[in-house]
Phi, psi and omega in degrees: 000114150279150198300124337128099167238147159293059180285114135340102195205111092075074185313150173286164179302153141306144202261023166275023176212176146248353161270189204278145171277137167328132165316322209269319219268349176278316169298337140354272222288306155330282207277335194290279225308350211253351170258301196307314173286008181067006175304321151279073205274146203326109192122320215286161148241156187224153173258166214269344199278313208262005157238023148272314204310313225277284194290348186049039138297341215043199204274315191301314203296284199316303194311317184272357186262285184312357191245011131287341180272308193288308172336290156319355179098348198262342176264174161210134141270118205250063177005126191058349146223054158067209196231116154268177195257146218259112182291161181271099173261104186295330146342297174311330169287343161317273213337309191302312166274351148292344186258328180275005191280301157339288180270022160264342183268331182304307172316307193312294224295317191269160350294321187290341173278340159220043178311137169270147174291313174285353156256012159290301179321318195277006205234329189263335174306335202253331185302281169279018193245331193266340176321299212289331207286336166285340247212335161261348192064035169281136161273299212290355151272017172278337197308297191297310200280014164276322184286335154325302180301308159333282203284350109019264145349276168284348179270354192275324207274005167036059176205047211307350174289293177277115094246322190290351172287303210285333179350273235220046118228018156284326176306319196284354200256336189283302137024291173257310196321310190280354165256351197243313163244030192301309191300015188201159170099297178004284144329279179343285213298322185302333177290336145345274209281333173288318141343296171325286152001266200310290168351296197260003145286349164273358175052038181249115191291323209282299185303328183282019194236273179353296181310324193298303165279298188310006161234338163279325162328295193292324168292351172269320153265028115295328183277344183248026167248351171273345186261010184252039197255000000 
């Protein structure tokens, strides 16, 4: 069994620059990682107000970050009663993954076909992070380094119509794996993902389409032992 700890921690920068991110794309990164970790929980409502103070950002940056998160599905912004945070239906993480499985293999096959020496760098980074993050029982940086592995992803597979689909239902699906399998699992899903990994660094398509439903396999039963709870 592994031990599980929660650490309270900072989403990472993106790794697609070393430099600092635009305000509106860090308050973005912020508010996605504080709903996927349920810091903002599911149902509740907040104001827009009581999220510039929380974030310091000011009001444009906060502003355009929320009216992209309710674009995705995860806000809802209700005139005269402040932005609610996008409830959990455990039913739903199917739904979510009938929709994603399809374009996560499109992404496996053109990333293994043109995977790059920088998103190779970036896929063994996301690689050992998730590694590490089992081997401490951190969720939430197995959390971060799952969203690496995303954006990995999408910059190796040069395809930016499915990268901009799969975004932000890899969020809603990363979403329930942490209320529904953080305490369980680690292992599994890192070995996934890392098979993935190897697959499209090996520039082998076939396998890397494989790898692919075999991991939306393994996250489709789970979601469908969370919907019978």
């Amino acid at each position: 069994m592994i031990y599980v700890r929660y650490i309270r921690s900072p989403p990472l920068i993106s790794s697609e620059t070393a430099y600092p991110e635009p305000a509106a794309a860090k308050a973005y990164h912020v508010l996605e990682y504080m709903i996927v970790t349920l810091e903002l929980a599911p149902a509740s409502f907040v104001t827009e107000g009581a999220l510039i103070e929380k974030l310091a950002l000011g009001r444009t940056p906060v502003r355009e970050a929320i009216q992209r998160l309710a674009w995705e599905g995860l806000l809802d912004v209700r005139p005269r009663a402040g932005i609610a945070i996008a409830p959990l239906h455990p039913g739903d993480w199917l739904r979510v993954l009938d929709a994603r499985r399809g374009v996560e293999v499109v992404l496996a096959r053109s990333a293994a076909r043109f995977v790059t020496r920088e998103a190779a760098d970036l896929f063994h980074e996301a690689a050992l992070a998730m590694q590490k993050a089992v081997i401490s029982g951190n969720v939430l940086a197995f959390i971060q380094a799952d969203k690496a592995l995303d954006e990995a992803l999408a910059m190796a597979a040069d395809n930016p119509f499915a990268a901009r689909l799969a975004a932000p239902l890899q969020t809603h699906s990363r979403r329930f794996w942490f209320r529904y399998m953080a305490d369980t699992g680690l292992a599994e899903s890192a070995e996934h993902h890392v098979a993935l990994i190897r697959s499209i660094l090996a520039g082998d398509e076939e396998a890397a389409a494989k790898d692919a439903k075999r991991l939306m396999a393994l996250l489709r039963g789970h979601a469908e032992v969370a919907a019978t709870r």
